[in-house]
Short mmCIF file of C-alpha atoms in Angstrom, two decimals:
data_model
loop_
_atom_site.label_atom_id
_atom_site.label_comp_id
_atom_site.label_asym_id
_atom_site.label_seq_id
_atom_site.Cartn_x
_atom_site.Cartn_y
_atom_site.Cartn_z
CA UNK W 1 0.00 0.00 0.00
CA UNK W 2 1.55 3.38 -1.01
CA UNK W 3 2.28 5.95 1.72
CA UNK W 4 -0.54 8.36 2.55
CA UNK W 5 0.34 12.05 2.42
CA UNK W 6 -2.10 14.42 4.14
CA UNK W 7 -2.23 17.91 2.62
CA UNK W 8 -3.06 20.53 5.27
CA UNK W 9 -3.87 24.15 4.45
CA UNK W 10 -6.72 26.62 4.33
CA UNK W 11 -8.93 25.83 1.37
CA UNK W 12 -10.39 28.90 -0.34
CA UNK W 13 -7.15 30.85 -0.86
CA UNK W 14 -4.93 27.83 -1.58
CA UNK W 15 -7.22 25.59 -3.62
CA UNK W 16 -5.00 25.83 -6.71
CA UNK W 17 -1.95 24.92 -4.59
CA UNK W 18 -3.74 21.94 -3.07
CA UNK W 19 -4.77 20.69 -6.52
CA UNK W 20 -1.21 20.96 -7.82
CA UNK W 21 0.37 19.27 -4.80
CA UNK W 22 -2.28 16.54 -4.83
CA UNK W 23 -1.55 15.74 -8.46
CA UNK W 24 2.19 15.67 -7.76
CA UNK W 25 1.71 13.24 -4.86
CA UNK W 26 -0.41 10.90 -6.98
CA UNK W 27 2.09 11.03 -9.86
CA UNK W 28 4.86 10.21 -7.39
CA UNK W 29 3.03 6.98 -6.60
CA UNK W 30 1.80 8.00 -3.17
CA UNK W 31 -1.79 8.57 -1.98
CA UNK W 32 -2.88 12.19 -1.49
CA UNK W 33 -5.32 12.72 1.39
CA UNK W 34 -7.46 15.88 1.09
CA UNK W 35 -11.01 16.35 2.31
CA UNK W 36 -12.17 17.69 -1.09
CA UNK W 37 -10.73 14.63 -2.86
CA UNK W 38 -12.74 12.11 -0.86
CA UNK W 39 -9.70 10.76 0.94
CA UNK W 40 -11.19 11.17 4.41
CA UNK W 41 -13.84 8.95 5.95
CA UNK W 42 -16.17 11.26 7.83
CA UNK W 43 -17.78 9.97 11.02
CA UNK W 44 -21.35 11.29 11.24
CA UNK W 45 -21.15 11.33 15.05
CA UNK W 46 -18.26 13.78 15.09
CA UNK W 47 -17.63 17.31 13.81
CA UNK W 48 -16.09 17.23 10.33
CA UNK W 49 -12.70 18.47 11.48
CA UNK W 50 -12.37 15.61 14.00
CA UNK W 51 -12.41 13.16 11.08
CA UNK W 52 -9.61 15.20 9.49
CA UNK W 53 -7.42 14.78 12.58
CA UNK W 54 -8.07 11.05 12.49
CA UNK W 55 -7.03 10.98 8.83
CA UNK W 56 -3.80 12.77 9.75
CA UNK W 57 -3.09 10.06 12.32
CA UNK W 58 -3.66 7.44 9.62
CA UNK W 59 -1.15 9.07 7.24
CA UNK W 60 2.58 8.51 6.90
CA UNK W 61 3.45 12.16 6.08
CA UNK W 62 1.90 15.63 6.24
CA UNK W 63 2.46 18.57 3.91
CA UNK W 64 1.62 21.83 5.70
CA UNK W 65 1.07 24.85 3.44
CA UNK W 66 0.68 28.24 5.14
CA UNK W 67 -0.65 31.16 3.11
CA UNK W 68 -2.20 34.44 4.15
CA UNK W 69 -5.28 33.01 5.90
CA UNK W 70 -5.17 31.48 9.38
CA UNK W 71 -8.38 29.51 8.95
CA UNK W 72 -11.55 28.67 10.84
CA UNK W 73 -11.44 27.70 14.53
CA UNK W 74 -11.32 24.01 15.35
CA UNK W 75 -14.64 22.76 16.70
CA UNK W 76 -13.39 22.44 20.27
CA UNK W 77 -12.33 26.11 20.17
CA UNK W 78 -15.73 27.55 19.21
CA UNK W 79 -17.03 28.08 22.74
CA UNK W 80 -13.81 29.60 24.05
CA UNK W 81 -13.76 33.33 24.59
CA UNK W 82 -9.97 33.70 24.29
CA UNK W 83 -8.65 35.82 21.44
CA UNK W 84 -6.16 33.12 20.52
CA UNK W 85 -7.45 29.85 19.10
CA UNK W 86 -6.27 26.84 17.16
CA UNK W 87 -7.45 26.80 13.57
CA UNK W 88 -8.31 23.49 11.91
CA UNK W 89 -5.08 23.63 9.91
CA UNK W 90 -3.06 24.28 13.06
CA UNK W 91 -4.65 21.33 14.84
CA UNK W 92 -3.89 19.09 11.86
CA UNK W 93 -0.26 20.17 12.17
CA UNK W 94 -0.30 19.50 15.93
CA UNK W 95 -1.79 16.04 15.38
CA UNK W 96 1.02 15.11 13.00
CA UNK W 97 3.67 16.58 15.28
CA UNK W 98 2.35 14.79 18.37
CA UNK W 99 2.48 11.51 16.48
CA UNK W 100 6.02 12.12 15.17
CA UNK W 101 4.77 12.00 11.58
CA UNK W 102 7.26 13.61 9.12
CA UNK W 103 6.03 17.11 8.25
CA UNK W 104 7.06 19.20 5.25
CA UNK W 105 6.31 22.86 5.97
CA UNK W 106 5.86 25.51 3.29
CA UNK W 107 5.08 29.17 4.04
CA UNK W 108 4.26 31.82 1.46
CA UNK W 109 7.36 33.99 0.92
CA UNK W 110 5.44 37.23 1.53
CA UNK W 111 4.11 35.87 4.82
CA UNK W 112 7.63 34.91 5.92
CA UNK W 113 8.90 38.39 5.09
CA UNK W 114 6.21 39.95 7.23
CA UNK W 115 6.91 37.42 9.97
CA UNK W 116 10.46 38.77 10.18
CA UNK W 117 9.02 42.27 10.57
CA UNK W 118 6.70 40.95 13.30
CA UNK W 119 9.61 39.36 15.18
CA UNK W 120 11.43 42.72 15.28
CA UNK W 121 8.28 44.56 16.41
CA UNK W 122 6.43 42.17 18.70
CA UNK W 123 5.34 44.91 21.07
CA UNK W 124 4.05 47.17 18.33
CA UNK W 125 0.34 46.40 18.02
CA UNK W 126 -0.31 49.12 15.44
CA UNK W 127 1.28 47.41 12.42
CA UNK W 128 -1.09 46.37 9.64
CA UNK W 129 0.23 43.42 7.68
CA UNK W 130 -0.68 43.22 4.00
CA UNK W 131 -0.22 39.49 3.46
CA UNK W 132 -2.17 37.96 6.36
CA UNK W 133 -5.70 38.07 7.72
CA UNK W 134 -4.86 37.11 11.30
CA UNK W 135 -1.74 37.69 13.38
CA UNK W 136 -2.18 34.17 14.80
CA UNK W 137 -0.41 32.95 11.65
CA UNK W 138 2.76 34.33 13.26
CA UNK W 139 1.99 32.37 16.44
CA UNK W 140 1.83 29.22 14.32
CA UNK W 141 5.19 29.99 12.72
CA UNK W 142 6.63 30.72 16.19
CA UNK W 143 5.37 27.33 17.33
CA UNK W 144 6.98 25.60 14.38
CA UNK W 145 10.37 27.24 14.97
CA UNK W 146 10.39 26.39 18.69
CA UNK W 147 10.28 22.65 17.97
CA UNK W 148 13.57 20.84 18.42
CA UNK W 149 13.02 18.67 15.35
CA UNK W 150 10.85 18.70 12.23
CA UNK W 151 10.91 22.51 12.24
CA UNK W 152 12.38 23.47 8.87
CA UNK W 153 10.28 25.98 6.92
CA UNK W 154 10.51 26.21 3.14
CA UNK W 155 9.41 29.54 1.61
CA UNK W 156 7.46 29.35 -1.66
CA UNK W 157 6.34 31.82 -4.27
CA UNK W 158 5.39 29.44 -7.07
CA UNK W 159 3.99 25.92 -7.22
CA UNK W 160 7.23 24.31 -8.34
CA UNK W 161 8.94 25.57 -5.15
CA UNK W 162 6.82 23.06 -3.21
CA UNK W 163 6.98 20.08 -5.54
CA UNK W 164 10.74 20.44 -6.17
CA UNK W 165 11.38 20.30 -2.42
CA UNK W 166 9.08 17.31 -1.94
CA UNK W 167 10.74 15.41 -4.77
CA UNK W 168 14.18 16.11 -3.34
CA UNK W 169 13.23 15.33 0.27
CA UNK W 170 11.40 12.10 -0.51
CA UNK W 171 14.28 10.90 -2.64
CA UNK W 172 16.65 11.70 0.23
CA UNK W 173 14.41 9.81 2.66
CA UNK W 174 14.62 6.71 0.48
CA UNK W 175 18.40 7.09 0.11
CA UNK W 176 18.81 7.45 3.90
CA UNK W 177 16.61 4.40 4.49
CA UNK W 178 18.72 2.29 2.14
CA UNK W 179 21.97 3.57 3.66
CA UNK W 180 20.74 2.87 7.19
CA UNK W 181 19.87 -0.69 6.24
CA UNK W 182 23.28 -1.06 4.65
CA UNK W 183 25.03 0.30 7.77
CA UNK W 184 23.18 -2.15 9.97
CA UNK W 185 24.25 -5.02 7.76
CA UNK W 186 27.81 -3.69 7.62
CA UNK W 187 28.10 -3.39 11.39
CA UNK W 188 26.60 -6.87 11.57
CA UNK W 189 24.20 -6.15 14.41
CA UNK W 190 20.56 -5.59 15.21
CA UNK W 191 18.32 -5.04 18.23
CA UNK W 192 17.31 -8.12 20.20
CA UNK W 193 13.94 -8.33 21.95
CA UNK W 194 14.80 -8.85 25.61
CA UNK W 195 11.25 -9.89 26.51
CA UNK W 196 11.21 -12.73 24.02
CA UNK W 197 14.78 -13.85 24.67
CA UNK W 198 14.04 -14.21 28.39
CA UNK W 199 10.76 -16.03 27.64
CA UNK W 200 12.15 -18.58 25.18
CA UNK W 201 15.24 -19.26 27.29
CA UNK W 202 13.13 -19.79 30.39
CA UNK W 203 10.64 -22.03 28.58
CA UNK W 204 13.55 -24.09 27.26
CA UNK W 205 14.79 -24.58 30.83
CA UNK W 206 18.25 -23.23 30.04
CA UNK W 207 20.14 -20.93 32.43
CA UNK W 208 22.02 -17.87 31.22
CA UNK W 209 25.28 -19.68 31.99
CA UNK W 210 24.24 -22.74 29.97
CA UNK W 211 23.07 -20.64 27.03
CA UNK W 212 26.33 -18.67 27.03
CA UNK W 213 28.30 -21.91 27.00
CA UNK W 214 26.26 -23.34 24.12
CA UNK W 215 26.72 -20.27 21.90
CA UNK W 216 30.32 -19.57 22.90
CA UNK W 217 30.06 -16.39 24.99
CA UNK W 218 30.15 -15.61 28.70
CA UNK W 219 27.06 -15.49 30.90
CA UNK W 220 27.39 -11.73 31.42
CA UNK W 221 26.71 -11.12 27.72
CA UNK W 222 23.50 -13.15 27.84
CA UNK W 223 22.37 -11.21 30.90
CA UNK W 224 23.04 -7.92 29.11
CA UNK W 225 20.89 -9.03 26.16
CA UNK W 226 18.00 -9.77 28.54
CA UNK W 227 18.25 -6.36 30.18
CA UNK W 228 16.41 -3.37 28.67
CA UNK W 229 18.60 -0.52 27.49
CA UNK W 230 16.19 2.17 28.67
CA UNK W 231 14.20 2.33 31.89
CA UNK W 232 11.33 4.82 31.90
CA UNK W 233 8.30 5.31 34.16
CA UNK W 234 5.93 5.33 31.18
CA UNK W 235 5.49 3.67 27.82
CA UNK W 236 7.19 5.76 25.12
CA UNK W 237 5.80 4.21 21.97
CA UNK W 238 6.31 1.15 19.81
CA UNK W 239 10.00 1.41 18.98
CA UNK W 240 13.21 -0.53 19.52
CA UNK W 241 15.16 1.94 21.65
CA UNK W 242 14.33 -0.10 24.74
CA UNK W 243 16.39 -3.06 23.51
CA UNK W 244 20.15 -3.86 23.36
CA UNK W 245 22.25 -4.51 20.25
CA UNK W 246 23.25 -8.04 19.28
CA UNK W 247 25.49 -9.32 16.49
CA UNK W 248 23.61 -11.14 13.72
CA UNK W 249 25.84 -14.19 13.95
CA UNK W 250 25.39 -14.46 17.71
CA UNK W 251 21.64 -13.92 17.45
CA UNK W 252 21.38 -16.74 14.90
CA UNK W 253 23.22 -19.10 17.29
CA UNK W 254 20.93 -18.14 20.18
CA UNK W 255 17.78 -18.66 18.08
CA UNK W 256 19.02 -22.07 16.90
CA UNK W 257 19.76 -23.11 20.47
CA UNK W 258 16.36 -21.99 21.73
CA UNK W 259 14.43 -23.30 18.67
CA UNK W 260 12.96 -19.86 17.95
CA UNK W 261 14.49 -19.01 14.59
CA UNK W 262 13.56 -15.53 13.35
CA UNK W 263 11.66 -14.58 16.52
CA UNK W 264 14.13 -12.52 18.54
CA UNK W 265 14.83 -9.50 16.31
CA UNK W 266 13.31 -6.48 18.04
CA UNK W 267 11.61 -4.89 15.04
CA UNK W 268 8.99 -7.60 14.66
CA UNK W 269 5.34 -6.51 14.85
CA UNK W 270 4.78 -8.53 18.03
CA UNK W 271 7.64 -7.03 20.00
CA UNK W 272 5.40 -5.78 22.82
CA UNK W 273 2.98 -8.70 22.94
CA UNK W 274 1.47 -8.77 26.43
CA UNK W 275 2.23 -12.47 26.87
CA UNK W 276 5.99 -11.86 26.68
CA UNK W 277 5.93 -8.55 28.54
CA UNK W 278 3.90 -9.84 31.46
CA UNK W 279 6.06 -12.94 31.80
CA UNK W 280 9.18 -10.76 31.80
CA UNK W 281 7.77 -8.32 34.36
CA UNK W 282 6.80 -11.11 36.73
CA UNK W 283 9.90 -13.33 36.41
CA UNK W 284 12.93 -11.46 35.11
CA UNK W 285 15.70 -10.75 37.65
CA UNK W 286 15.91 -7.26 36.13
CA UNK W 287 12.33 -6.34 37.07
CA UNK W 288 13.40 -4.75 40.38
CA UNK W 289 15.16 -1.96 38.52
CA UNK W 290 11.93 -0.72 36.97
CA UNK W 291 10.50 2.58 38.13
CA UNK W 292 9.85 2.42 41.16
CA UNK W 293 9.34 -1.31 41.27
CA UNK W 294 6.50 -0.93 38.73
CA UNK W 295 7.16 -2.08 35.20
CA UNK W 296 6.14 0.68 32.76
CA UNK W 297 4.45 -1.61 30.23
CA UNK W 298 2.23 -3.46 32.69
CA UNK W 299 -1.32 -2.20 33.12
CA UNK W 300 -2.16 -0.31 36.26
CA UNK W 301 -5.58 0.88 35.14
CA UNK W 302 -7.85 -0.06 32.23
CA UNK W 303 -8.28 3.06 30.11
CA UNK W 304 -9.89 1.55 27.02
CA UNK W 305 -11.80 -1.52 25.90
CA UNK W 306 -11.79 -2.49 22.22
CA UNK W 307 -14.52 -4.88 21.13
CA UNK W 308 -14.96 -7.16 18.16
CA UNK W 309 -18.58 -7.23 16.88
CA UNK W 310 -19.75 -10.54 15.37
CA UNK W 311 -20.02 -13.19 18.07
CA UNK W 312 -18.65 -10.85 20.72
CA UNK W 313 -21.31 -8.20 21.31
CA UNK W 314 -23.81 -9.47 18.74
CA UNK W 315 -25.27 -12.89 18.10
CA UNK W 316 -27.18 -14.64 15.30
CA UNK W 317 -29.73 -17.42 15.96
CA UNK W 318 -27.78 -19.79 13.69
CA UNK W 319 -24.36 -18.58 14.79
CA UNK W 320 -23.74 -16.87 11.43
CA UNK W 321 -21.38 -13.94 10.95
CA UNK W 322 -22.66 -10.83 9.20
CA UNK W 323 -20.99 -11.86 5.95
CA UNK W 324 -22.31 -15.44 6.07
CA UNK W 325 -25.79 -14.06 6.70
CA UNK W 326 -25.57 -11.85 3.59
CA UNK W 327 -24.19 -14.61 1.35
CA UNK W 328 -26.97 -16.98 2.38
CA UNK W 329 -29.64 -14.33 1.84
CA UNK W 330 -28.43 -13.89 -1.76
CA UNK W 331 -28.72 -17.64 -2.39
CA UNK W 332 -25.00 -18.32 -2.25
CA UNK W 333 -23.36 -21.04 -0.19
CA UNK W 334 -21.58 -19.95 2.96
CA UNK W 335 -18.90 -22.44 1.92
CA UNK W 336 -18.06 -20.06 -0.93
CA UNK W 337 -17.79 -17.26 1.61
CA UNK W 338 -15.51 -19.47 3.72
CA UNK W 339 -13.32 -20.30 0.70
CA UNK W 340 -12.62 -16.61 0.10
CA UNK W 341 -11.85 -16.13 3.79
CA UNK W 342 -9.41 -19.04 3.66
CA UNK W 343 -7.74 -17.72 0.49
CA UNK W 344 -7.12 -14.37 2.16
CA UNK W 345 -5.94 -15.90 5.42
CA UNK W 346 -3.41 -18.08 3.56
CA UNK W 347 -2.14 -15.10 1.52
CA UNK W 348 -3.55 -16.38 -1.76
CA UNK W 349 -5.34 -13.05 -2.29
CA UNK W 350 -5.24 -9.52 -0.89
CA UNK W 351 -8.01 -7.91 1.12
CA UNK W 352 -8.76 -5.67 -1.86
CA UNK W 353 -9.17 -8.71 -4.13
CA UNK W 354 -11.41 -10.35 -1.55
CA UNK W 355 -13.63 -7.25 -1.44
CA UNK W 356 -13.70 -7.02 -5.25
CA UNK W 357 -14.85 -10.62 -5.73
CA UNK W 358 -17.46 -10.21 -2.99
CA UNK W 359 -18.71 -6.98 -4.54
CA UNK W 360 -19.27 -8.63 -7.94
CA UNK W 361 -21.23 -11.43 -6.29
CA UNK W 362 -23.37 -8.95 -4.37
CA UNK W 363 -23.97 -6.84 -7.46
CA UNK W 364 -25.02 -9.87 -9.46
CA UNK W 365 -27.72 -10.75 -6.96
CA UNK W 366 -28.53 -7.09 -6.29
CA UNK W 367 -27.81 -6.53 -2.65
CA UNK W 368 -29.62 -3.36 -1.57
CA UNK W 369 -29.28 -1.05 1.41
CA UNK W 370 -32.78 -1.95 2.58
CA UNK W 371 -31.98 -5.68 2.42
CA UNK W 372 -28.78 -5.15 4.40
CA UNK W 373 -30.63 -3.30 7.15
CA UNK W 374 -33.35 -5.94 7.14
CA UNK W 375 -30.71 -8.64 7.64
CA UNK W 376 -29.19 -6.65 10.48
CA UNK W 377 -32.51 -7.16 12.26
CA UNK W 378 -31.58 -10.84 12.62
CA UNK W 379 -28.73 -9.92 14.94
CA UNK W 380 -29.23 -9.18 18.61
CA UNK W 381 -26.97 -7.79 21.30
CA UNK W 382 -25.56 -10.25 23.79
CA UNK W 383 -27.29 -10.03 27.16
CA UNK W 384 -25.80 -7.46 29.48
CA UNK W 385 -24.37 -5.31 26.68
CA UNK W 386 -26.06 -2.07 27.73
CA UNK W 387 -25.26 -2.65 31.41
CA UNK W 388 -21.59 -3.24 30.57
CA UNK W 389 -21.31 -0.16 28.36
CA UNK W 390 -23.02 2.01 30.98
CA UNK W 391 -20.60 0.77 33.61
CA UNK W 392 -17.52 1.36 31.42
CA UNK W 393 -18.65 4.88 30.62
CA UNK W 394 -19.34 5.51 34.30
CA UNK W 395 -15.70 4.55 34.97
CA UNK W 396 -14.52 6.93 32.23
CA UNK W 397 -13.17 4.05 30.17
CA UNK W 398 -13.06 4.71 26.43
CA UNK W 399 -14.81 2.14 24.24
CA UNK W 400 -14.10 1.20 20.63
CA UNK W 401 -15.03 -1.40 18.01
CA UNK W 402 -12.57 -2.90 15.51
CA UNK W 403 -14.49 -5.39 13.42
CA UNK W 404 -14.57 -7.23 10.12
CA UNK W 405 -18.33 -6.66 10.00
CA UNK W 406 -20.09 -3.79 8.19
CA UNK W 407 -20.55 -0.26 9.55
CA UNK W 408 -24.23 0.04 8.60
CA UNK W 409 -25.01 -3.25 10.30
CA UNK W 410 -23.15 -2.27 13.47
CA UNK W 411 -24.89 1.10 13.56
CA UNK W 412 -28.33 -0.53 13.22
CA UNK W 413 -27.71 -3.17 15.88
CA UNK W 414 -26.20 -0.77 18.42
CA UNK W 415 -28.95 1.81 18.04
CA UNK W 416 -28.45 4.78 20.35
CA UNK W 417 -25.39 3.16 21.88
CA UNK W 418 -23.50 3.69 18.61
CA UNK W 419 -22.72 7.26 19.63
CA UNK W 420 -20.98 6.20 22.85
CA UNK W 421 -18.08 4.55 21.03
CA UNK W 422 -15.06 6.79 20.46
CA UNK W 423 -14.35 5.09 17.13
CA UNK W 424 -15.88 2.20 15.20
CA UNK W 425 -13.76 0.62 12.47
CA UNK W 426 -15.40 -1.82 10.07
CA UNK W 427 -15.94 -2.46 6.37
CA UNK W 428 -18.00 0.11 4.47
CA UNK W 429 -20.65 -0.54 1.81
CA UNK W 430 -21.74 2.19 -0.59
CA UNK W 431 -25.07 2.26 -2.41
CA UNK W 432 -26.44 4.29 -5.34
CA UNK W 433 -29.59 6.43 -5.34
CA UNK W 434 -31.73 3.37 -6.06
CA UNK W 435 -30.28 1.68 -2.99
CA UNK W 436 -28.22 -0.97 -4.83
CA UNK W 437 -24.64 -1.71 -3.84
CA UNK W 438 -21.86 0.08 -5.74
CA UNK W 439 -18.74 -0.48 -3.68
CA UNK W 440 -17.18 -2.28 -0.72
CA UNK W 441 -14.38 -0.43 1.05
CA UNK W 442 -12.41 -2.89 3.12
CA UNK W 443 -11.32 -1.90 6.60
CA UNK W 444 -7.63 -1.68 7.45
CA UNK W 445 -8.41 -2.81 10.96
CA UNK W 446 -9.27 -6.48 10.66
CA UNK W 447 -6.94 -9.47 11.15
CA UNK W 448 -3.40 -8.03 11.51
CA UNK W 449 -4.95 -4.55 11.36
CA UNK W 450 -6.61 -5.04 14.75
CA UNK W 451 -3.19 -4.65 16.34
CA UNK W 452 -2.61 -1.50 14.27
CA UNK W 453 -5.85 -0.02 15.59
CA UNK W 454 -4.94 -0.79 19.19
CA UNK W 455 -1.55 0.84 18.69
CA UNK W 456 -3.39 3.97 17.54
CA UNK W 457 -5.55 3.86 20.68
CA UNK W 458 -2.48 3.50 22.90
CA UNK W 459 -0.77 6.46 21.24
CA UNK W 460 -3.96 8.55 21.37
CA UNK W 461 -4.46 7.94 25.08
CA UNK W 462 -0.73 8.09 25.85
CA UNK W 463 -1.08 4.98 27.96
CA UNK W 464 0.59 1.59 28.36
CA UNK W 465 -0.47 -1.13 25.89
CA UNK W 466 -1.75 -3.20 28.79
CA UNK W 467 -4.04 -0.36 29.81
CA UNK W 468 -6.14 -1.55 26.85
CA UNK W 469 -8.36 -4.63 26.99
CA UNK W 470 -9.38 -6.26 23.71
CA UNK W 471 -12.44 -8.53 23.68
CA UNK W 472 -12.96 -10.91 20.76
CA UNK W 473 -14.02 -14.42 19.91
CA UNK W 474 -12.45 -15.66 16.67
CA UNK W 475 -9.22 -16.36 14.80
CA UNK W 476 -9.04 -12.94 13.15
CA UNK W 477 -9.10 -11.36 16.63
CA UNK W 478 -5.95 -13.12 17.84
CA UNK W 479 -3.79 -10.55 16.05
CA UNK W 480 -4.81 -7.96 18.66
CA UNK W 481 -2.28 -9.43 21.09
CA UNK W 482 0.57 -8.17 18.90
CA UNK W 483 -0.15 -4.60 20.07
CA UNK W 484 0.52 -5.56 23.70
CA UNK W 485 -3.09 -5.23 24.84
CA UNK W 486 -4.58 -7.70 27.29
CA UNK W 487 -6.82 -9.98 25.25
CA UNK W 488 -10.00 -11.70 26.38
CA UNK W 489 -11.58 -14.48 24.32
CA UNK W 490 -15.33 -14.93 24.85
CA UNK W 491 -17.48 -17.74 23.43
CA UNK W 492 -14.53 -18.87 21.26
CA UNK W 493 -14.88 -19.98 17.65
CA UNK W 494 -12.11 -20.77 15.13
CA UNK W 495 -9.43 -20.00 17.74
CA UNK W 496 -7.76 -21.74 20.67
CA UNK W 497 -8.70 -19.64 23.73
CA UNK W 498 -5.89 -21.29 25.71
CA UNK W 499 -3.19 -20.10 23.33
CA UNK W 500 -1.22 -17.76 25.64
CA UNK W 501 0.39 -15.87 22.76
CA UNK W 502 -3.04 -14.79 21.50
CA UNK W 503 -5.26 -14.69 24.57
CA UNK W 504 -4.49 -13.45 28.06
CA UNK W 505 -7.78 -14.84 29.44
CA UNK W 506 -10.98 -16.43 28.24
CA UNK W 507 -14.63 -16.96 29.11
CA UNK W 508 -15.57 -20.27 27.51
CA UNK W 509 -19.29 -19.69 27.82
CA UNK W 510 -20.32 -16.09 28.32
CA UNK W 511 -24.06 -15.66 28.88
CA UNK W 512 -23.93 -12.06 30.07
CA UNK W 513 -21.43 -9.39 29.02
CA UNK W 514 -21.17 -8.10 32.58
CA UNK W 515 -18.87 -11.10 33.13
CA UNK W 516 -16.22 -9.09 31.26
CA UNK W 517 -15.96 -6.64 34.17
CA UNK W 518 -13.87 -9.20 36.04
CA UNK W 519 -11.08 -8.55 33.52
CA UNK W 520 -11.42 -4.76 33.30
#
């Protein structure tokens, strides 16, 4: 999937600039994200600008273009009486900065010239500036310059000033990436995941002294590889700076000895899996050094619960999933539905291909919006759902849904409770004016993507991964553990609820969702 580049600027005065930059991004092979281009999924429960901030968080880069207009206030600024406020564009910039997303900043040359005049005359309130509509533009530029990193401002006077810089910078990013990879290979080392090394060594029943002897190094070296490089009182994001360096050749010997080939390199997507982290925090001899005796990754308080939908908070009389229910209603076999699922799960087709094939089937037998909503009526909420949600909200715990189901179905089944969820991620179906299906937009947050969604939640809430509880029931939900969340399997199907690497806990037969509170 090509990188997403969010273009942030005021609209009316810079429309021609946005069009030009958008076309350049697409020609470069990347995906341009602009609200006028349909690149943002708007959540009807939220103000429009809130969806923009979410789209920023979902992007790999942001291009900030500052002209002479400061822009409209962000929604959460409307009721404030202060003269200073954050515009929508400024909040988009802040969102990218807070998430450490690379930002490319361009400011109109005339605005920069007047900014220099402003800097020399900050106490002179009588100056009228010709190029700006609001002096808060200078506050934004001040804010940019005060950042320690990602603070370089490129002046522009013509469109090519922007695209020439982007072309050069993106090429340099690729060159640096290649060189960094080459340097790592040249120095013959990588980061080793201390959590997993300790786990696999312990499970193998081998002491540090025995492992050192088997791979030809002293025990002290093994101990150093099992000790985190950085000790902090709080989780600082999904990165490898916590872990020590290890030579490739030595790492290969260790993995062979412990029968865990390819599992110990620190940049794997399951590096903070709660199973390994909890085991380490409870058993490692290094745990006493953690601040102050409390391991920073281990949950102290549940701050969010992420739910699956089908089979977790909803149920069908025949045990069908939403998709199986639709296939059957269109006179197809659910075995055909299962075959496509299996092909995707075994990497024989992409998610996009899966959606495309499904769409053609649904078009052929004319799935309509009214039929979809009618089918949703066959689903019911698991007993105790409303009581559980009320209790979680009472405790100020954020609630989310990350599901492979369909947004319209979820919305119908949840009713008024739909609005209580901070975010709901699922597949989208689009229909024409006659009500017949025209498109299926697959969610990024199913299967492996469930972990990606939980990572976003952790970063949003600035919490530990284990402060998040994920509740699911099936094989596609097991990926959630890779984000480090505690995982609870309820009424399991197509998954082993006793698999400790996927599920922290399970409820084999849940008859009332209030039973989940035990694990919150």
